[in-house]
Coordinates of N, CA and C and ligand atoms in Angstrom, one line a residue:
M1 N -36.8 22.3 51.3 CA -38.1 22.7 50.9 C -38.0 23.7 49.8
D2 N -38.8 23.6 48.8 CA -38.8 24.6 47.7 C -39.1 26.0 48.2
E3 N -38.5 26.9 47.6 CA -38.9 28.3 47.8 C -40.3 28.5 47.3
P4 N -41.1 29.2 48.1 CA -42.5 29.4 47.7 C -42.5 30.3 46.4
R5 N -43.3 29.9 45.5 CA -43.5 30.6 44.3 C -44.1 31.9 44.5
R6 N -43.6 33.0 43.9 CA -44.2 34.3 44.0 C -45.6 34.3 43.5
T7 N -46.4 35.1 44.1 CA -47.8 35.1 43.6 C -48.0 36.3 42.7
G8 N -48.4 36.0 41.4 CA -48.6 37.0 40.5 C -50.0 37.6 40.6
R9 N -50.3 38.7 39.9 CA -51.6 39.3 39.9 C -51.7 40.2 38.8
I10 N -52.9 40.6 38.4 CA -53.1 41.6 37.3 C -53.9 42.7 37.9
E11 N -53.4 43.9 37.8 CA -54.0 45.1 38.3 C -54.3 46.0 37.1
V12 N -55.6 46.3 36.9 CA -56.0 47.1 35.7 C -56.3 48.6 36.1
V13 N -55.8 49.5 35.4 CA -56.2 50.9 35.6 C -56.9 51.4 34.3
A14 N -58.2 51.6 34.3 CA -58.9 51.9 33.1 C -59.8 53.1 33.2
G15 N -60.1 53.7 32.0 CA -60.9 54.9 32.0 C -60.8 55.6 30.7
P16 N -61.5 56.7 30.5 CA -61.4 57.5 29.3 C -60.1 58.3 29.3
M17 N -59.9 59.1 28.2 CA -58.8 60.0 28.1 C -58.9 61.0 29.3
F18 N -57.8 61.6 29.7 CA -57.8 62.7 30.7 C -58.2 62.2 32.1
A19 N -58.2 60.9 32.4 CA -58.6 60.4 33.7 C -57.4 60.2 34.6
G20 N -56.2 60.3 34.1 CA -55.1 60.2 35.0 C -54.6 58.7 35.1
K21 N -54.8 57.9 34.1 CA -54.5 56.5 34.1 C -52.9 56.3 34.1
T22 N -52.2 57.1 33.3 CA -50.8 56.9 33.2 C -50.2 57.4 34.5
E23 N -50.7 58.5 35.1 CA -50.2 59.0 36.3 C -50.4 57.9 37.4
E24 N -51.5 57.2 37.5 CA -51.7 56.2 38.4 C -50.7 55.0 38.2
L25 N -50.5 54.7 36.9 CA -49.5 53.6 36.6 C -48.1 54.0 37.1
V26 N -47.7 55.2 36.8 CA -46.4 55.7 37.1 C -46.3 55.7 38.7
R27 N -47.3 56.1 39.3 CA -47.3 56.2 40.8 C -47.0 54.8 41.4
R28 N -47.7 53.7 40.8 CA -47.5 52.4 41.3 C -46.1 51.9 41.0
V29 N -45.5 52.3 39.8 CA -44.2 51.9 39.5 C -43.2 52.6 40.5
H30 N -43.4 53.8 40.8 CA -42.5 54.5 41.7 C -42.5 53.9 43.1
R31 N -43.7 53.5 43.5 CA -43.8 52.8 44.8 C -43.0 51.5 44.8
A32 N -43.1 50.8 43.7 CA -42.4 49.5 43.6 C -40.8 49.7 43.6
Q33 N -40.4 50.8 42.9 CA -39.0 51.1 42.8 C -38.5 51.5 44.2
I34 N -39.3 52.3 45.0 CA -38.8 52.6 46.3 C -38.7 51.4 47.2
A35 N -39.5 50.4 46.9 CA -39.4 49.1 47.6 C -38.3 48.2 47.1
R36 N -37.5 48.7 46.1 CA -36.4 48.0 45.5 C -36.9 46.8 44.8
R37 N -38.1 46.8 44.2 CA -38.5 45.7 43.3 C -38.0 46.0 41.9
E38 N -37.7 44.9 41.2 CA -37.3 45.1 39.8 C -38.5 45.3 38.9
V39 N -38.5 46.4 38.2 CA -39.6 46.8 37.5 C -39.3 47.0 36.0
V40 N -40.2 46.5 35.1 CA -40.1 46.8 33.7 C -41.3 47.5 33.2
V41 N -41.2 48.6 32.6 CA -42.3 49.4 32.0 C -42.3 49.3 30.5
V42 N -43.4 48.9 29.9 CA -43.5 48.8 28.5 C -44.5 49.7 27.9
A43 N -44.1 50.4 26.8 CA -45.0 51.2 26.0 C -45.1 50.7 24.6
H44 N -46.2 51.0 23.9 CA -46.3 50.5 22.5 C -45.5 51.5 21.6
E45 N -44.8 50.9 20.6 CA -44.0 51.8 19.7 C -44.8 52.9 19.0
L46 N -46.1 52.7 18.9 CA -46.9 53.8 18.3 C -47.2 54.9 19.2
D47 N -47.0 54.7 20.5 CA -47.3 55.7 21.5 C -46.0 56.6 21.7
T48 N -45.9 57.7 21.0 CA -44.7 58.5 21.0 C -45.0 59.8 21.7
R49 N -46.2 59.9 22.4 CA -46.5 61.2 23.0 C -45.4 61.7 23.9
S50 N -44.8 60.8 24.7 CA -43.9 61.2 25.7 C -42.5 61.2 25.2
G51 N -42.3 60.8 24.0 CA -40.9 60.5 23.4 C -40.6 59.1 23.7
V52 N -39.7 58.5 22.8 CA -39.4 57.1 23.0 C -38.5 56.9 24.2
G53 N -38.8 55.8 24.9 CA -38.0 55.4 26.1 C -38.5 55.9 27.4
R54 N -39.7 56.6 27.4 CA -40.3 56.9 28.7 C -41.8 57.0 28.6
V55 N -42.4 56.8 29.7 CA -43.8 57.0 29.9 C -44.0 58.2 30.8
A56 N -44.8 59.1 30.4 CA -45.0 60.3 31.2 C -46.5 60.7 31.3
S57 N -46.9 61.2 32.4 CA -48.3 61.6 32.6 C -48.4 63.0 32.2
H58 N -49.7 63.5 32.1 CA -49.9 64.9 31.7 C -49.3 65.8 32.8
S59 N -49.3 65.4 34.0 CA -48.8 66.3 35.1 C -47.3 66.2 35.3
G60 N -46.6 65.4 34.4 CA -45.2 65.4 34.4 C -44.5 64.3 35.1
L61 N -45.2 63.4 35.8 CA -44.5 62.2 36.4 C -44.0 61.4 35.2
E62 N -42.9 60.8 35.3 CA -42.4 59.9 34.3 C -41.5 58.9 34.7
V63 N -41.3 57.8 33.9 CA -40.5 56.7 34.2 C -40.0 56.1 32.9
A64 N -38.8 55.5 33.0 CA -38.1 55.0 31.8 C -38.9 53.7 31.3
S65 N -39.0 53.6 30.0 CA -39.8 52.4 29.5 C -39.1 51.7 28.3
A66 N -39.4 50.5 28.1 CA -39.0 49.7 27.0 C -40.2 49.8 26.0
T67 N -39.9 49.5 24.7 CA -40.9 49.6 23.7 C -41.2 48.3 23.0
A68 N -42.4 48.0 22.7 CA -42.8 46.8 22.0 C -43.8 47.2 20.9
G69 N -43.6 46.4 19.8 CA -44.5 46.7 18.6 C -45.7 45.8 18.7
E70 N -45.6 44.7 19.4 CA -46.8 43.8 19.6 C -46.7 43.1 20.9
A71 N -47.8 42.5 21.3 CA -47.9 41.9 22.7 C -46.9 40.7 22.8
G72 N -46.7 40.0 21.7 CA -45.8 38.9 21.8 C -44.3 39.2 22.1
E73 N -44.0 40.5 22.0 CA -42.6 40.9 22.3 C -42.4 41.2 23.8
I74 N -43.5 41.3 24.5 CA -43.4 41.7 25.9 C -42.7 40.7 26.8
P75 N -43.0 39.4 26.7 CA -42.2 38.4 27.6 C -40.7 38.5 27.4
G76 N -40.2 38.9 26.2 CA -38.8 39.0 25.9 C -38.2 40.2 26.6
L77 N -39.0 41.1 27.1 CA -38.5 42.3 27.7 C -38.4 42.1 29.3
V78 N -39.0 41.0 29.7 CA -39.1 40.7 31.2 C -37.9 39.9 31.5
G79 N -37.1 40.3 32.6 CA -35.9 39.6 33.0 C -36.3 38.5 34.0
A80 N -35.3 37.7 34.4 CA -35.5 36.6 35.4 C -35.9 37.2 36.7
G81 N -35.3 38.4 37.0 CA -35.6 39.0 38.3 C -36.7 40.0 38.4
T82 N -37.4 40.2 37.2 CA -38.5 41.2 37.2 C -39.6 40.8 38.1
E83 N -40.1 41.7 38.9 CA -41.2 41.4 39.8 C -42.4 42.1 39.4
L84 N -42.3 43.3 38.8 CA -43.5 44.1 38.4 C -43.3 44.5 36.9
L85 N -44.4 44.2 36.2 CA -44.4 44.6 34.8 C -45.5 45.6 34.6
A86 N -45.2 46.8 34.1 CA -46.2 47.8 33.9 C -46.4 48.0 32.4
V87 N -47.6 48.0 31.9 CA -47.9 48.2 30.5 C -48.9 49.4 30.3
D88 N -48.4 50.4 29.6 CA -49.3 51.6 29.4 C -50.0 51.5 28.1
E89 N -51.1 52.2 28.0 CA -51.9 52.3 26.7 C -52.1 51.0 26.1
A90 N -52.7 50.1 26.9 CA -52.9 48.7 26.5 C -53.7 48.5 25.2
Q91 N -54.6 49.5 24.9 CA -55.4 49.4 23.8 C -54.6 49.3 22.5
F92 N -53.4 49.8 22.5 CA -52.6 49.7 21.3 C -52.2 48.2 20.9
F93 N -52.2 47.4 21.9 CA -51.7 46.0 21.8 C -52.8 45.0 21.3
G94 N -54.1 45.4 21.4 CA -55.2 44.6 21.0 C -55.4 43.4 21.8
A95 N -56.2 42.5 21.3 CA -56.7 41.3 22.1 C -55.6 40.4 22.5
E96 N -54.5 40.3 21.7 CA -53.5 39.3 22.0 C -52.7 39.7 23.3
L97 N -53.0 40.9 23.8 CA -52.3 41.2 25.1 C -52.8 40.4 26.2
V98 N -54.1 40.0 26.1 CA -54.7 39.3 27.3 C -54.0 38.0 27.6
P99 N -53.9 37.0 26.7 CA -53.2 35.8 27.1 C -51.7 36.0 27.5
V100 N -51.1 37.0 26.9 CA -49.7 37.2 27.2 C -49.6 37.7 28.7
L101 N -50.4 38.6 29.1 CA -50.3 39.1 30.5 C -50.8 38.0 31.5
V102 N -51.8 37.2 31.1 CA -52.3 36.2 32.0 C -51.1 35.2 32.2
R103 N -50.4 34.8 31.2 CA -49.3 33.9 31.4 C -48.2 34.4 32.3
L104 N -47.9 35.7 32.1 CA -46.9 36.3 32.9 C -47.3 36.4 34.4
A105 N -48.6 36.7 34.6 CA -49.1 36.8 36.0 C -49.1 35.3 36.6
D106 N -49.5 34.4 35.8 CA -49.5 33.0 36.3 C -48.1 32.6 36.7
A107 N -47.1 33.1 36.0 CA -45.7 32.8 36.3 C -45.2 33.5 37.5
G108 N -46.0 34.4 38.1 CA -45.6 35.1 39.4 C -45.3 36.6 39.3
L109 N -45.5 37.2 38.1 CA -45.3 38.6 38.0 C -46.5 39.4 38.5
V110 N -46.3 40.6 39.1 CA -47.3 41.5 39.3 C -47.4 42.4 38.0
V111 N -48.6 42.4 37.4 CA -48.7 43.1 36.1 C -49.7 44.3 36.4
V112 N -49.2 45.5 36.1 CA -50.1 46.7 36.2 C -50.3 47.1 34.8
V113 N -51.5 47.2 34.3 CA -51.8 47.5 33.0 C -52.9 48.6 32.9
A114 N -52.5 49.7 32.2 CA -53.4 50.8 32.0 C -53.8 51.0 30.6
G115 N -55.1 51.5 30.4 CA -55.5 51.8 29.0 C -56.9 52.3 29.0
L116 N -57.3 52.7 27.8 CA -58.6 53.3 27.5 C -59.7 52.2 27.6
S117 N -60.7 52.5 28.4 CA -61.8 51.5 28.5 C -62.9 51.7 27.4
V118 N -62.9 52.9 26.8 CA -63.9 53.2 25.8 C -63.2 53.9 24.6
T119 N -63.9 53.7 23.4 CA -63.5 54.4 22.2 C -64.1 55.8 22.2
F120 N -63.7 56.7 21.3 CA -64.3 58.0 21.3 C -65.7 58.1 21.0
D121 N -66.2 56.9 20.4 CA -67.7 56.9 20.1 C -68.4 56.0 21.2
G122 N -67.8 55.8 22.3 CA -68.5 55.3 23.5 C -68.6 53.8 23.6
R123 N -67.8 53.1 22.8 CA -67.9 51.6 22.8 C -66.8 51.0 23.7
P124 N -67.0 49.9 24.3 CA -66.0 49.2 25.1 C -64.8 49.0 24.1
F125 N -63.6 49.2 24.7 CA -62.4 49.2 23.9 C -61.5 48.0 24.3
S126 N -61.5 47.0 23.4 CA -60.7 45.8 23.7 C -59.2 46.2 23.7
P127 N -58.4 45.7 24.5 CA -58.6 44.5 25.4 C -58.9 44.9 26.8
L128 N -59.3 46.2 27.1 CA -59.5 46.6 28.5 C -60.7 45.8 29.2
P129 N -61.8 45.6 28.5 CA -62.9 44.9 29.1 C -62.4 43.4 29.5
E130 N -61.7 42.8 28.6 CA -61.2 41.4 28.8 C -60.2 41.4 30.0
L131 N -59.3 42.4 30.0 CA -58.4 42.4 31.1 C -59.0 42.7 32.5
M132 N -60.1 43.5 32.5 CA -60.8 43.8 33.7 C -61.4 42.5 34.2
A133 N -61.9 41.6 33.3 CA -62.5 40.4 33.7 C -61.6 39.4 34.4
V134 N -60.3 39.4 34.0 CA -59.4 38.4 34.6 C -58.5 39.0 35.6
A135 N -58.7 40.3 36.0 CA -57.8 40.9 36.9 C -58.1 40.7 38.4
E136 N -57.1 40.7 39.3 CA -57.4 40.7 40.7 C -58.0 42.1 41.2
S137 N -57.5 43.1 40.5 CA -57.9 44.5 40.9 C -58.2 45.4 39.7
V138 N -59.3 46.1 39.8 CA -59.6 47.1 38.7 C -59.8 48.4 39.3
T139 N -59.1 49.4 38.8 CA -59.3 50.8 39.2 C -59.9 51.5 38.0
K140 N -61.2 51.9 38.2 CA -61.8 52.6 37.0 C -61.8 54.1 37.4
L141 N -61.1 54.8 36.6 CA -60.9 56.3 36.8 C -61.9 57.0 35.9
T142 N -62.3 58.2 36.3 CA -63.1 59.1 35.5 C -62.3 60.4 35.3
A143 N -62.7 61.1 34.2 CA -62.2 62.4 34.0 C -63.2 63.4 34.4
V144 N -63.1 64.6 34.0 CA -64.1 65.7 34.4 C -64.7 66.2 33.1
C145 N -66.0 66.2 33.0 CA -66.8 66.6 31.9 C -66.4 68.1 31.6
T146 N -66.0 68.3 30.3 CA -65.6 69.7 30.0 C -66.8 70.6 29.8
V147 N -68.0 70.1 29.8 CA -69.2 70.9 29.7 C -69.8 71.3 31.1
C148 N -69.9 70.3 31.9 CA -70.6 70.5 33.2 C -69.8 70.2 34.5
G149 N -68.7 69.5 34.3 CA -67.9 69.2 35.5 C -68.2 68.0 36.2
R150 N -69.2 67.2 35.7 CA -69.5 65.9 36.4 C -68.4 64.9 36.0
D151 N -68.5 63.8 36.7 CA -67.6 62.7 36.4 C -67.8 62.3 34.9
A152 N -66.7 62.1 34.2 CA -66.7 61.8 32.8 C -66.2 60.4 32.6
A153 N -67.0 59.4 32.1 CA -66.5 58.1 31.8 C -66.2 57.9 30.3
Y154 N -66.4 59.0 29.6 CA -66.3 59.0 28.1 C -65.4 60.2 27.7
H155 N -64.9 60.0 26.4 CA -64.2 61.2 25.8 C -64.8 61.2 24.4
V156 N -64.9 62.4 23.8 CA -65.4 62.5 22.4 C -64.4 63.3 21.6
R157 N -64.5 63.1 20.3 CA -63.7 64.0 19.4 C -64.4 65.3 19.2
V158 N -63.6 66.3 19.2 CA -64.2 67.7 19.1 C -64.2 68.1 17.7
P159 N -65.4 68.4 17.1 CA -65.4 68.8 15.6 C -64.5 70.0 15.4
G160 N -63.8 69.9 14.3 CA -63.0 71.1 13.9 C -61.7 71.2 14.6
A161 N -61.5 70.3 15.6 CA -60.2 70.4 16.4 C -59.1 69.7 15.7
V162 N -59.4 68.8 14.7 CA -58.4 68.1 14.0 C -58.2 68.7 12.6
P163 N -57.2 69.5 12.4 CA -57.1 70.2 11.1 C -56.7 69.3 10.0
D164 N -57.3 69.5 8.8 CA -56.9 68.8 7.6 C -56.8 67.3 7.7
E165 N -57.8 66.7 8.4 CA -57.8 65.3 8.6 C -59.1 64.7 8.2
G166 N -59.2 63.7 7.3 CA -60.4 63.1 7.0 C -61.1 62.6 8.2
D167 N -62.2 63.1 8.6 CA -62.8 63.0 9.9 C -63.1 61.5 10.3
A168 N -64.1 61.0 9.7 CA -64.6 59.7 10.1 C -63.7 58.5 9.8
L169 N -62.7 58.8 8.9 CA -61.8 57.7 8.4 C -60.7 57.4 9.4
V170 N -60.5 58.3 10.4 CA -59.3 58.1 11.3 C -59.6 56.9 12.2
P171 N -58.7 55.9 12.1 CA -59.0 54.7 12.9 C -59.0 54.9 14.4
V172 N -59.7 54.0 15.1 CA -59.8 54.2 16.5 C -58.5 54.2 17.2
A173 N -57.5 53.5 16.7 CA -56.2 53.4 17.3 C -55.4 54.7 17.2
S174 N -56.0 55.7 16.5 CA -55.2 56.9 16.3 C -55.5 57.9 17.4
H175 N -55.7 57.4 18.6 CA -55.7 58.3 19.8 C -54.3 58.8 20.1
V176 N -53.3 58.4 19.3 CA -51.9 58.8 19.5 C -51.7 60.3 19.4
G177 N -51.2 60.9 20.5 CA -50.8 62.2 20.4 C -51.8 63.3 20.1
G178 N -53.1 62.9 20.1 CA -54.1 63.9 19.7 C -54.9 64.4 20.8
A179 N -54.4 64.5 22.0 CA -55.1 64.9 23.1 C -55.9 66.2 22.9
E180 N -55.4 67.1 22.2 CA -56.0 68.4 22.0 C -57.3 68.3 21.2
S181 N -57.5 67.2 20.5 CA -58.7 67.0 19.6 C -59.8 66.2 20.3
Y182 N -59.7 65.9 21.6 CA -60.7 65.1 22.3 C -61.0 65.9 23.6
E183 N -62.2 65.6 24.1 CA -62.6 66.2 25.3 C -63.3 65.1 26.2
A184 N -63.1 65.2 27.5 CA -63.8 64.3 28.4 C -65.3 64.7 28.5
R185 N -66.2 63.8 28.6 CA -67.6 64.1 28.7 C -68.3 63.1 29.6
C186 N -69.3 63.6 30.3 CA -70.2 62.8 31.1 C -71.2 62.1 30.2
R187 N -72.0 61.2 30.8 CA -73.0 60.5 30.1 C -74.0 61.4 29.4
R188 N -74.3 62.5 30.0 CA -75.3 63.5 29.5 C -74.8 64.2 28.3
H189 N -73.5 64.5 28.3 CA -72.9 65.4 27.3 C -72.1 64.7 26.3
R190 N -72.2 63.4 26.2 CA -71.3 62.7 25.3 C -71.8 62.7 23.9
S191 N -73.1 62.9 23.7 CA -73.7 63.0 22.4 C -73.9 64.4 22.1
R192 N -73.6 64.8 20.8 CA -73.8 66.2 20.5 C -75.1 66.5 19.8
Ligands
ZN201 ZN1 -71.4 66.9 31.4

């Protein structure tokens, strides 16, 4: 009798900046490693906040990672024995990440993918909405509003916090490394 095929799945961890998404991703990776499952962690090459070769949360949890410049490179980073694939900062990969991760889950991989669900101006941030739609599990995290302390589903750019940078021209993808120039905000305090 054939060996039963492993059952793949997609688990999404989504939210604004400062919600602890990477920490949750790293937590799931550590659990899988304790269970001696073969894990591959992928970061985008533009995400250099933690330094190349590792993914780290604000609170200091970290794990070794491989780097990809585009979604199409991810299957090449997955080995024959890989059981869990973790992808951080999914928004860097854009819409092409969705079919790539669906194919890998169809083939039996457990895929944990974390990323920003909203842009700094409060719009849904592809590909997180699409990934949430096709996932088995979605964990939507909130941050804490820096004005009032309520749950924050948004983050905003703080005026004047980005020195010498043409303000409106900075592309959405430039969330890279700029944590100090954004703040988490609740629905009430997201517009200034
Ligand atoms: Zn608030």
